[in-house]
mmCIF file of C-alpha atoms in Angstrom:
data_model
loop_
_atom_site.group_PDB
_atom_site.id
_atom_site.type_symbol
_atom_site.label_atom_id
_atom_site.label_comp_id
_atom_site.label_asym_id
_atom_site.label_seq_id
_atom_site.Cartn_x
_atom_site.Cartn_y
_atom_site.Cartn_z
ATOM 1 C CA UNK A 10 22.672 -5.183 11.240
ATOM 2 C CA UNK A 11 23.158 -5.065 7.876
ATOM 3 C CA UNK A 12 20.109 -2.826 6.438
ATOM 4 C CA UNK A 13 18.878 -2.653 2.586
ATOM 5 C CA UNK A 14 16.404 0.706 1.563
ATOM 6 C CA UNK A 15 13.694 -0.245 -0.964
ATOM 7 C CA UNK A 16 12.340 2.700 -2.298
ATOM 8 C CA UNK A 17 8.718 2.057 -3.463
ATOM 9 C CA UNK A 18 7.409 2.890 -6.471
ATOM 10 C CA UNK A 19 8.870 6.400 -7.166
ATOM 11 C CA UNK A 20 7.041 6.887 -10.073
ATOM 12 C CA UNK A 21 5.559 9.197 -12.764
ATOM 13 C CA UNK A 22 2.561 7.952 -12.543
ATOM 14 C CA UNK A 23 2.465 8.902 -8.775
ATOM 15 C CA UNK A 24 4.385 11.677 -9.545
ATOM 16 C CA UNK A 25 2.550 13.815 -12.144
ATOM 17 C CA UNK A 26 -0.523 16.368 -10.812
ATOM 18 C CA UNK A 27 -1.944 15.029 -14.273
ATOM 19 C CA UNK A 28 -2.465 11.764 -13.242
ATOM 20 C CA UNK A 29 -5.486 9.830 -11.848
ATOM 21 C CA UNK A 30 -2.591 8.050 -9.223
ATOM 22 C CA UNK A 31 -1.151 11.805 -8.475
ATOM 23 C CA UNK A 32 -0.273 11.738 -4.972
ATOM 24 C CA UNK A 33 -0.302 14.970 -3.174
ATOM 25 C CA UNK A 34 2.844 14.950 -0.911
ATOM 26 C CA UNK A 35 5.119 13.199 -3.743
ATOM 27 C CA UNK A 36 7.142 15.831 -4.105
ATOM 28 C CA UNK A 37 7.619 16.454 -0.734
ATOM 29 C CA UNK A 38 9.489 12.713 0.013
ATOM 30 C CA UNK A 39 11.765 13.037 -2.648
ATOM 31 C CA UNK A 40 14.288 15.442 -0.603
ATOM 32 C CA UNK A 41 14.669 12.702 2.022
ATOM 33 C CA UNK A 42 14.827 9.540 0.005
ATOM 34 C CA UNK A 43 17.762 11.572 -1.613
ATOM 35 C CA UNK A 44 19.774 11.629 1.948
ATOM 36 C CA UNK A 45 18.296 8.471 2.319
ATOM 37 C CA UNK A 46 20.187 6.467 -1.126
ATOM 38 C CA UNK A 47 23.103 8.620 -0.082
ATOM 39 C CA UNK A 48 23.258 7.115 3.057
ATOM 40 C CA UNK A 49 22.613 3.416 1.746
ATOM 41 C CA UNK A 50 24.884 3.542 -0.854
ATOM 42 C CA UNK A 51 25.039 0.324 -2.585
ATOM 43 C CA UNK A 52 22.338 -1.329 -0.812
ATOM 44 C CA UNK A 53 19.701 0.726 -2.394
ATOM 45 C CA UNK A 54 16.255 -1.336 -4.440
ATOM 46 C CA UNK A 55 13.753 0.928 -6.196
ATOM 47 C CA UNK A 56 10.374 -1.103 -7.535
ATOM 48 C CA UNK A 57 7.764 -0.111 -10.037
ATOM 49 C CA UNK A 58 4.636 -0.998 -9.708
ATOM 50 C CA UNK A 59 3.409 -2.480 -13.118
ATOM 51 C CA UNK A 60 0.125 -3.597 -14.821
ATOM 52 C CA UNK A 61 0.180 -7.013 -16.073
ATOM 53 C CA UNK A 62 -0.466 -7.801 -19.723
ATOM 54 C CA UNK A 63 -3.729 -9.765 -19.105
ATOM 55 C CA UNK A 64 -5.352 -8.752 -15.716
ATOM 56 C CA UNK A 65 -6.821 -11.822 -14.200
ATOM 57 C CA UNK A 66 -9.147 -12.355 -10.914
ATOM 58 C CA UNK A 67 -10.044 -9.571 -9.008
ATOM 59 C CA UNK A 68 -7.744 -6.956 -11.491
ATOM 60 C CA UNK A 69 -9.832 -7.626 -14.262
ATOM 61 C CA UNK A 70 -12.361 -5.163 -11.825
ATOM 62 C CA UNK A 71 -9.187 -2.951 -10.600
ATOM 63 C CA UNK A 72 -8.237 -2.099 -14.537
ATOM 64 C CA UNK A 73 -12.047 -1.514 -15.830
ATOM 65 C CA UNK A 74 -11.505 1.487 -12.889
ATOM 66 C CA UNK A 75 -8.770 2.158 -14.354
ATOM 67 C CA UNK A 76 -7.683 1.961 -17.687
ATOM 68 C CA UNK A 77 -5.648 4.592 -18.501
ATOM 69 C CA UNK A 78 -2.842 2.510 -16.448
ATOM 70 C CA UNK A 79 -3.023 -0.727 -18.983
ATOM 71 C CA UNK A 80 0.269 0.722 -20.156
ATOM 72 C CA UNK A 81 3.577 -1.812 -20.923
ATOM 73 C CA UNK A 82 6.102 -1.775 -18.447
ATOM 74 C CA UNK A 83 8.227 0.997 -20.535
ATOM 75 C CA UNK A 84 5.610 3.527 -20.581
ATOM 76 C CA UNK A 85 6.702 6.890 -19.145
ATOM 77 C CA UNK A 86 4.119 6.585 -16.846
ATOM 78 C CA UNK A 87 6.270 3.490 -15.046
ATOM 79 C CA UNK A 88 9.276 4.982 -15.094
ATOM 80 C CA UNK A 89 11.405 6.326 -12.163
ATOM 81 C CA UNK A 90 11.355 9.798 -11.803
ATOM 82 C CA UNK A 91 14.189 11.833 -13.545
ATOM 83 C CA UNK A 92 15.747 12.762 -10.387
ATOM 84 C CA UNK A 93 16.814 8.923 -10.054
ATOM 85 C CA UNK A 94 18.691 6.440 -12.700
ATOM 86 C CA UNK A 95 18.374 3.537 -10.558
ATOM 87 C CA UNK A 96 20.127 0.652 -13.009
ATOM 88 C CA UNK A 97 17.238 -1.660 -12.094
ATOM 89 C CA UNK A 98 14.069 -2.095 -10.332
ATOM 90 C CA UNK A 99 12.541 -4.554 -8.845
ATOM 91 C CA UNK A 100 8.478 -4.498 -10.575
ATOM 92 C CA UNK A 101 5.484 -5.965 -9.273
ATOM 93 C CA UNK A 102 2.202 -6.416 -10.911
ATOM 94 C CA UNK A 103 0.715 -6.291 -6.782
ATOM 95 C CA UNK A 104 0.495 -3.931 -4.326
ATOM 96 C CA UNK A 105 2.748 -4.998 -2.166
ATOM 97 C CA UNK A 106 6.799 -5.464 -3.598
ATOM 98 C CA UNK A 107 7.789 -8.310 -1.362
ATOM 99 C CA UNK A 108 8.731 -10.275 -4.141
ATOM 100 C CA UNK A 109 11.140 -13.302 -4.521
ATOM 101 C CA UNK A 110 13.140 -11.264 -6.228
ATOM 102 C CA UNK A 111 13.162 -8.655 -3.479
ATOM 103 C CA UNK A 112 13.652 -11.580 -0.643
ATOM 104 C CA UNK A 113 17.169 -12.824 -2.274
ATOM 105 C CA UNK A 114 17.765 -8.951 -2.700
ATOM 106 C CA UNK A 115 17.127 -8.233 1.135
ATOM 107 C CA UNK A 116 18.861 -11.387 2.503
ATOM 108 C CA UNK A 117 18.689 -11.100 5.938
ATOM 109 C CA UNK A 118 19.129 -7.486 6.473
ATOM 110 C CA UNK A 119 17.019 -5.302 7.942
ATOM 111 C CA UNK A 120 14.513 -3.826 5.535
ATOM 112 C CA UNK A 121 13.983 -0.199 5.208
ATOM 113 C CA UNK A 122 11.099 1.202 3.318
ATOM 114 C CA UNK A 123 10.349 4.652 1.672
ATOM 115 C CA UNK A 124 7.898 5.954 -1.166
ATOM 116 C CA UNK A 125 4.403 5.996 -2.160
ATOM 117 C CA UNK A 126 1.549 5.788 -1.139
ATOM 118 C CA UNK A 127 1.773 4.838 2.329
ATOM 119 C CA UNK A 128 -1.966 3.071 2.204
ATOM 120 C CA UNK A 129 -1.551 1.125 -0.240
ATOM 121 C CA UNK A 130 2.109 -0.732 -1.849
ATOM 122 C CA UNK A 131 4.291 0.380 0.988
ATOM 123 C CA UNK A 132 1.592 -0.782 3.735
ATOM 124 C CA UNK A 133 1.189 -4.242 2.260
ATOM 125 C CA UNK A 134 5.505 -4.542 1.525
ATOM 126 C CA UNK A 135 5.571 -3.856 5.047
ATOM 127 C CA UNK A 136 3.149 -6.474 5.898
ATOM 128 C CA UNK A 137 4.577 -9.017 4.060
ATOM 129 C CA UNK A 138 8.219 -9.189 4.752
ATOM 130 C CA UNK A 139 7.378 -8.707 8.577
ATOM 131 C CA UNK A 140 5.045 -11.882 7.682
ATOM 132 C CA UNK A 141 8.470 -13.559 6.431
ATOM 133 C CA UNK A 142 10.629 -12.445 8.998
ATOM 134 C CA UNK A 143 11.959 -9.342 8.162
ATOM 135 C CA UNK A 144 12.400 -6.734 10.556
ATOM 136 C CA UNK A 145 10.998 -3.336 9.196
ATOM 137 C CA UNK A 146 11.605 0.423 9.510
ATOM 138 C CA UNK A 147 9.384 2.250 7.816
ATOM 139 C CA UNK A 148 10.593 5.883 7.351
ATOM 140 C CA UNK A 149 7.337 7.907 7.744
ATOM 141 C CA UNK A 150 8.401 11.697 6.537
ATOM 142 C CA UNK A 151 9.817 9.926 3.334
ATOM 143 C CA UNK A 152 6.126 8.105 2.739
ATOM 144 C CA UNK A 153 3.435 9.602 1.018
ATOM 145 C CA UNK A 154 -0.534 8.447 0.656
ATOM 146 C CA UNK A 155 -3.349 9.259 -1.281
ATOM 147 C CA UNK A 156 -3.796 12.362 1.189
ATOM 148 C CA UNK A 157 -2.574 13.379 4.944
ATOM 149 C CA UNK A 158 -5.427 11.229 6.361
ATOM 150 C CA UNK A 159 -4.737 7.889 5.235
ATOM 151 C CA UNK A 160 -1.238 7.814 5.452
ATOM 152 C CA UNK A 161 -1.420 8.735 8.966
ATOM 153 C CA UNK A 162 -3.419 5.720 9.393
ATOM 154 C CA UNK A 163 -1.434 3.705 7.268
ATOM 155 C CA UNK A 164 1.222 4.225 9.428
ATOM 156 C CA UNK A 165 -0.950 3.634 12.659
ATOM 157 C CA UNK A 166 -1.740 0.621 11.278
ATOM 158 C CA UNK A 167 1.796 -0.669 10.589
ATOM 159 C CA UNK A 168 3.208 0.418 14.151
ATOM 160 C CA UNK A 169 -0.011 -2.100 15.702
ATOM 161 C CA UNK A 170 3.008 -4.310 14.379
ATOM 162 C CA UNK A 171 5.517 -3.772 16.086
ATOM 163 C CA UNK A 172 8.084 -5.225 16.836
ATOM 164 C CA UNK A 173 8.224 -6.510 13.321
ATOM 165 C CA UNK A 174 7.322 -3.235 11.674
ATOM 166 C CA UNK A 175 9.259 -0.245 13.356
ATOM 167 C CA UNK A 176 8.132 3.481 11.862
ATOM 168 C CA UNK A 177 11.175 6.085 12.322
ATOM 169 C CA UNK A 178 11.913 9.414 10.985
ATOM 170 C CA UNK A 179 14.222 10.318 8.435
ATOM 171 C CA UNK A 180 17.012 11.733 11.376
ATOM 172 C CA UNK A 181 16.341 8.877 13.283
ATOM 173 C CA UNK A 182 17.557 6.218 10.405
ATOM 174 C CA UNK A 183 20.286 8.390 9.617
ATOM 175 C CA UNK A 184 21.810 8.546 13.248
#
């Protein structure tokens, strides 16, 4: 079965230690993501979390808590880290990146997920894709959470969705 790698939100806002959304183990997953993107070739899509122009509903409260994040999509904060230069990205102002555009890009392929954060955007994307009937593999050592405990808990929760969602290491995915 063909597979598509989705690199979830590998953005400056999560990489920068000065950011309120800094993900502590971000730098540690970059080498695994390099290996995965090299192996998947053209079957790679990068996603970005971006702020909406005008938050609606419960998102209003969210951005009251995180006002620094109300920046335009082209701000440095929301760019993919310099180590990667994807030709395009799938952008969403939601945690989950299983959008119509992502579904079209994946087609009938297996979806392999890496990126940040395990306990938010990766989890939200995995479960939405699984609900849509897509086979999902989450690469445990190519994801990082807000902390180690949250990362582990999110992986444990996703394992509960088997066989729709599988958790594997980079080595297992590349084998």
